[in-house]
mmCIF file of C-alpha atoms in Angstrom:
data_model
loop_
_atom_site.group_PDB
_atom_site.id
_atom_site.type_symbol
_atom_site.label_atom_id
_atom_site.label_comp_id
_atom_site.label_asym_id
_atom_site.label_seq_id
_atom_site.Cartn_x
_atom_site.Cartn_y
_atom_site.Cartn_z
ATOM 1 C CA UNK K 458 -32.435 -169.966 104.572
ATOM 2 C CA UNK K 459 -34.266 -168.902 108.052
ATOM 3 C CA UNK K 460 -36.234 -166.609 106.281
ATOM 4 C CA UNK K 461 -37.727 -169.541 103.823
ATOM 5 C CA UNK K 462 -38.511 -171.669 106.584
ATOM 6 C CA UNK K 463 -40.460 -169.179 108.149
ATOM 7 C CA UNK K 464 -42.306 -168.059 105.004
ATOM 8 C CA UNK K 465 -42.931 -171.337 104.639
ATOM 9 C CA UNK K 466 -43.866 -171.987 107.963
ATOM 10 C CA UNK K 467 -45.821 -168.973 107.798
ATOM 11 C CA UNK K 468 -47.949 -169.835 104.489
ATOM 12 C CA UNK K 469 -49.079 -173.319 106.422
ATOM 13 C CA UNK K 470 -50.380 -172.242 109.006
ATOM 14 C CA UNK K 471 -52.734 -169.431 107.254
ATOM 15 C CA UNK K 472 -53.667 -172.039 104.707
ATOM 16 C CA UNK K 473 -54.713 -174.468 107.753
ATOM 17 C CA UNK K 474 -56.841 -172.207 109.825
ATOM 18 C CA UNK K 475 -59.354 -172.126 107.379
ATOM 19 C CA UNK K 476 -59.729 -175.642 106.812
ATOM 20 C CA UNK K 477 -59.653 -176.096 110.892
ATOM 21 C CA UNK K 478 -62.282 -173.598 111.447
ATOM 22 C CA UNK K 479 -64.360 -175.088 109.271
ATOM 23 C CA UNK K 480 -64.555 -178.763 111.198
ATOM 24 C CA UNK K 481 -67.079 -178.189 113.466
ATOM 25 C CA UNK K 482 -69.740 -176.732 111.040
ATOM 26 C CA UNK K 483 -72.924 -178.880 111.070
ATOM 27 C CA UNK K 484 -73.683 -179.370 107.070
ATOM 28 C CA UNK K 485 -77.775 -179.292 106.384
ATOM 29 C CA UNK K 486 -78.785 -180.253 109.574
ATOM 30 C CA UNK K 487 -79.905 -178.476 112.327
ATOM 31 C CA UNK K 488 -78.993 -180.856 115.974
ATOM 32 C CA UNK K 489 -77.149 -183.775 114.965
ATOM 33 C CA UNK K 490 -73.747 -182.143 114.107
ATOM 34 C CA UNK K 491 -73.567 -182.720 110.361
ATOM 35 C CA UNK K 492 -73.425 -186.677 110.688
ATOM 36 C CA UNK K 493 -75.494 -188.901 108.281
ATOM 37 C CA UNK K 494 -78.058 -189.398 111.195
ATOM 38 C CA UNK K 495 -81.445 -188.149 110.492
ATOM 39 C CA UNK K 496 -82.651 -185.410 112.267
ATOM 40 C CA UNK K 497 -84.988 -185.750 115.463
ATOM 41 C CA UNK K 498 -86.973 -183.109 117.244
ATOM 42 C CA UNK K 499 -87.328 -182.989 120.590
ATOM 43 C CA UNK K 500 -89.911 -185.190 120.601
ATOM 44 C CA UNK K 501 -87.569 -187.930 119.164
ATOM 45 C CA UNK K 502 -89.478 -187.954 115.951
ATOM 46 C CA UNK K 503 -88.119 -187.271 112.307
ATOM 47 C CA UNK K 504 -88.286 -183.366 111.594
ATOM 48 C CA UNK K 505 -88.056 -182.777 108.110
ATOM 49 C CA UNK K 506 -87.967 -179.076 108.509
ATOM 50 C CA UNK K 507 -84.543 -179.152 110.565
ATOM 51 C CA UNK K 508 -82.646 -181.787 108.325
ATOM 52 C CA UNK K 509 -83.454 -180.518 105.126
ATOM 53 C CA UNK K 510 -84.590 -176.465 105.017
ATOM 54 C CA UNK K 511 -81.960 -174.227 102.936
ATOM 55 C CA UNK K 512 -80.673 -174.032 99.729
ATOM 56 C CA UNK K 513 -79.535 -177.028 97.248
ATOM 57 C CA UNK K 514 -77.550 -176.269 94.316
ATOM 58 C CA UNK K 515 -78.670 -179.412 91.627
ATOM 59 C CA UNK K 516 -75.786 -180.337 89.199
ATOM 60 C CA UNK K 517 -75.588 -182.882 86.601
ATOM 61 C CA UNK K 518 -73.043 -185.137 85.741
ATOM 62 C CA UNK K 519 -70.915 -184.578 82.436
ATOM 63 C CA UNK K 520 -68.388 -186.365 80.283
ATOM 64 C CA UNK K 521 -66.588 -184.712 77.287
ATOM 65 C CA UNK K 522 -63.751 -185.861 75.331
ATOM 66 C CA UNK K 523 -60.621 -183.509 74.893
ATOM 67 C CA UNK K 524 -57.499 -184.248 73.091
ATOM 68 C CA UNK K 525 -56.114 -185.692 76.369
ATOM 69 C CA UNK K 526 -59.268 -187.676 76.133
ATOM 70 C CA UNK K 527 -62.325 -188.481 78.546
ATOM 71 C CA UNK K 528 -62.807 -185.335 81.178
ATOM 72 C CA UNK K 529 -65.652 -185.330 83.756
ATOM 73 C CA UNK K 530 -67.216 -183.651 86.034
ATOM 74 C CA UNK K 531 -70.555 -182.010 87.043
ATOM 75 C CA UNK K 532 -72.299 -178.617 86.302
ATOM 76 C CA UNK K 533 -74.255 -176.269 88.240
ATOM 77 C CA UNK K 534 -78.399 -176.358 86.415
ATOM 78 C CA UNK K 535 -80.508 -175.045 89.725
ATOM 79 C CA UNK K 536 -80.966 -173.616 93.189
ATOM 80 C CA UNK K 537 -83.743 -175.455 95.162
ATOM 81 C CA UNK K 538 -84.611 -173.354 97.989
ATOM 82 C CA UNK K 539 -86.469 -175.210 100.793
ATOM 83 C CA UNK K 540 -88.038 -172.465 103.699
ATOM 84 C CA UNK K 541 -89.089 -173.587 107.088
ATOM 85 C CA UNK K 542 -92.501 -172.583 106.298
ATOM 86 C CA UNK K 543 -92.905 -175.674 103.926
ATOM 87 C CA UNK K 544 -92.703 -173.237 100.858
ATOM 88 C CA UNK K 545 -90.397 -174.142 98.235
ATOM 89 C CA UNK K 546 -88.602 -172.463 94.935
ATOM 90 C CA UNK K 547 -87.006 -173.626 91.906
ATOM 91 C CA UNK K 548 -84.400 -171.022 90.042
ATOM 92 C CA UNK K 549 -82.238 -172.114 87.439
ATOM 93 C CA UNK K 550 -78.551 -170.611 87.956
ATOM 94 C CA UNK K 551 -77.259 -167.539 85.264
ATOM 95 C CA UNK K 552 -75.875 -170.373 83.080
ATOM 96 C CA UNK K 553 -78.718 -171.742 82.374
ATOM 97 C CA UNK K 554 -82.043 -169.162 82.352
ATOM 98 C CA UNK K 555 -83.483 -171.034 79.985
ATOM 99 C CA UNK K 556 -84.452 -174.026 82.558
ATOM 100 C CA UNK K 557 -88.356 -173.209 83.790
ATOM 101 C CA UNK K 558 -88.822 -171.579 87.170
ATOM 102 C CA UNK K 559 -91.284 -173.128 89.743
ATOM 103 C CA UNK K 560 -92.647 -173.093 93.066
ATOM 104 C CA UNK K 561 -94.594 -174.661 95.328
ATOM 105 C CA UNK K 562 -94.826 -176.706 98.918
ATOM 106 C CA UNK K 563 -92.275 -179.511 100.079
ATOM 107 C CA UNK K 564 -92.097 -182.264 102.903
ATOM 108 C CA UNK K 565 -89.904 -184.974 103.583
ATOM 109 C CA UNK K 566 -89.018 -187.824 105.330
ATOM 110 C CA UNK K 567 -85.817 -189.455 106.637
ATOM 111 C CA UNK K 568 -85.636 -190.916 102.848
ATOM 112 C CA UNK K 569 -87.144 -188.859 100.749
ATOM 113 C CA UNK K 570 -88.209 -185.484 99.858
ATOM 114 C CA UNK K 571 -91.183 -184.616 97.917
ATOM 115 C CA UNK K 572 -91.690 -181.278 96.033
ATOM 116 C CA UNK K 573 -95.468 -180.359 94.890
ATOM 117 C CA UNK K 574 -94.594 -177.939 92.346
ATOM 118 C CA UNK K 575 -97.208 -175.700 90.658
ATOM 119 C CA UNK K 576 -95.925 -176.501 86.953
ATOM 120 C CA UNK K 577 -93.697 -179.493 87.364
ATOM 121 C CA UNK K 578 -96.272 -181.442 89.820
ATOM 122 C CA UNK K 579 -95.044 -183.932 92.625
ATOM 123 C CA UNK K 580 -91.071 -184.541 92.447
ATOM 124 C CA UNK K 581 -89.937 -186.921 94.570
ATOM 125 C CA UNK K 582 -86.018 -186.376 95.302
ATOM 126 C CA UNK K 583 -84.143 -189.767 97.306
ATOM 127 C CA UNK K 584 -82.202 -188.624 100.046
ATOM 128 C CA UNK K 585 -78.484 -190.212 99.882
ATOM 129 C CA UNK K 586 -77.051 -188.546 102.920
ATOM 130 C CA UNK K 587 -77.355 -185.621 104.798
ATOM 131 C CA UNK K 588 -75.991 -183.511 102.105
ATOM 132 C CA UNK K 589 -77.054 -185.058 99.519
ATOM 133 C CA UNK K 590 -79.978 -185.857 97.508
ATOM 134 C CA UNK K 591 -81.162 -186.436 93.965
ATOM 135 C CA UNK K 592 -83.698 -187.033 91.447
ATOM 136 C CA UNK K 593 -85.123 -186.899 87.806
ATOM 137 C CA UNK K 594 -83.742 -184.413 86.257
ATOM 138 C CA UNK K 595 -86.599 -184.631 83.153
ATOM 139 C CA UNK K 596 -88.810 -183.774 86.398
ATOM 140 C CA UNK K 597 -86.873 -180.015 86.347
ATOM 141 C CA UNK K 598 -87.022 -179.291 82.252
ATOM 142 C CA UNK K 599 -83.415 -181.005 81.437
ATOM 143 C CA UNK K 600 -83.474 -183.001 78.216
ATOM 144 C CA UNK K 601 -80.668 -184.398 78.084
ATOM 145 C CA UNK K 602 -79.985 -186.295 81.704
ATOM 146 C CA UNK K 603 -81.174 -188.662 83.822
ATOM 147 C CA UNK K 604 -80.205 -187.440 87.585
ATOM 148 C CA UNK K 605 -79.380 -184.471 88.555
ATOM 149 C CA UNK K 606 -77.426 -184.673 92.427
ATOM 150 C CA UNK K 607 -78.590 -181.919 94.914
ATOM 151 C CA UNK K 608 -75.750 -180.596 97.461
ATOM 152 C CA UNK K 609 -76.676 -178.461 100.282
ATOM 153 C CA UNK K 610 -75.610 -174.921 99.557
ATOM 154 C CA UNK K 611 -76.379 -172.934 102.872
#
């Protein structure tokens, strides 16, 4: 019965560290500790480059029906890659090759983030949190939705 306990006991606490370690981990920001507040420089101002540079994975939002009936959930379409030098790049993930590849500049504001792509033209992504953002997904070659949600990926 001891033993259990401490197997038990055991299992906790190396399924915890993990999740502890990973509390203090600023998200897609660079200063502000991963909190919905918008990034400042050390001038005070806005600066895009520190709240929003690194990679977004863009997912859409899907509904099926199974013979337990209506499922959900979202799937993987893109990686939008944001560098620091303003430079920007759209790759579909494996999954989906078939989506269109572009490139191009980027800049952004506490609200909003606007892509000038070279074969998609000006996207204009809302910003819903530090996170999080999302757009048209027509905008990025798919047919058959309306938004697609951008996470930040790393």
């Amino acid at each position: 019965m001891k033993k259990n306990i401490l197997v038990v006991g055991a299992l906790a606490v190396t399924l915890a560290l993990p999740l502890a370690a990973c509390g203090g981990t600023p998200a897609a920001t660079g200063d502000n500790g991963g909190s919905d507040a918008p990034a400042a420089s050390e001038s005070g101002d806005f600066d895009a480059v520190d709240a929003y540079w690194g990679q977004w994975r863009g997912s859409v939002e899907i509904t099926g029906t199974t013979v337990y009936g209506t499922a959900g959930g979202t799937e993987a379409m893109l990686d939008l890659n944001l560098a620091e030098d303003g430079t920007c790049t759209v790759e579909p993930v494996e999954a989906h090759a078939d989506l269109p590849t572009d490139s191009g500049t980027w800049e952004g504001t506490e609200s909003e983030i606007t892509l000038h792509l070279e074969t998609a033209g000006d996207v204009t992504l809302t910003v819903v949190d530090s996170v999080t953002c999302e757009g048209d997904a027509h905008a990025f070659g798919i047919a058959d939705f309306d938004t697609i949600q951008f996470d930040f990926y790393g």
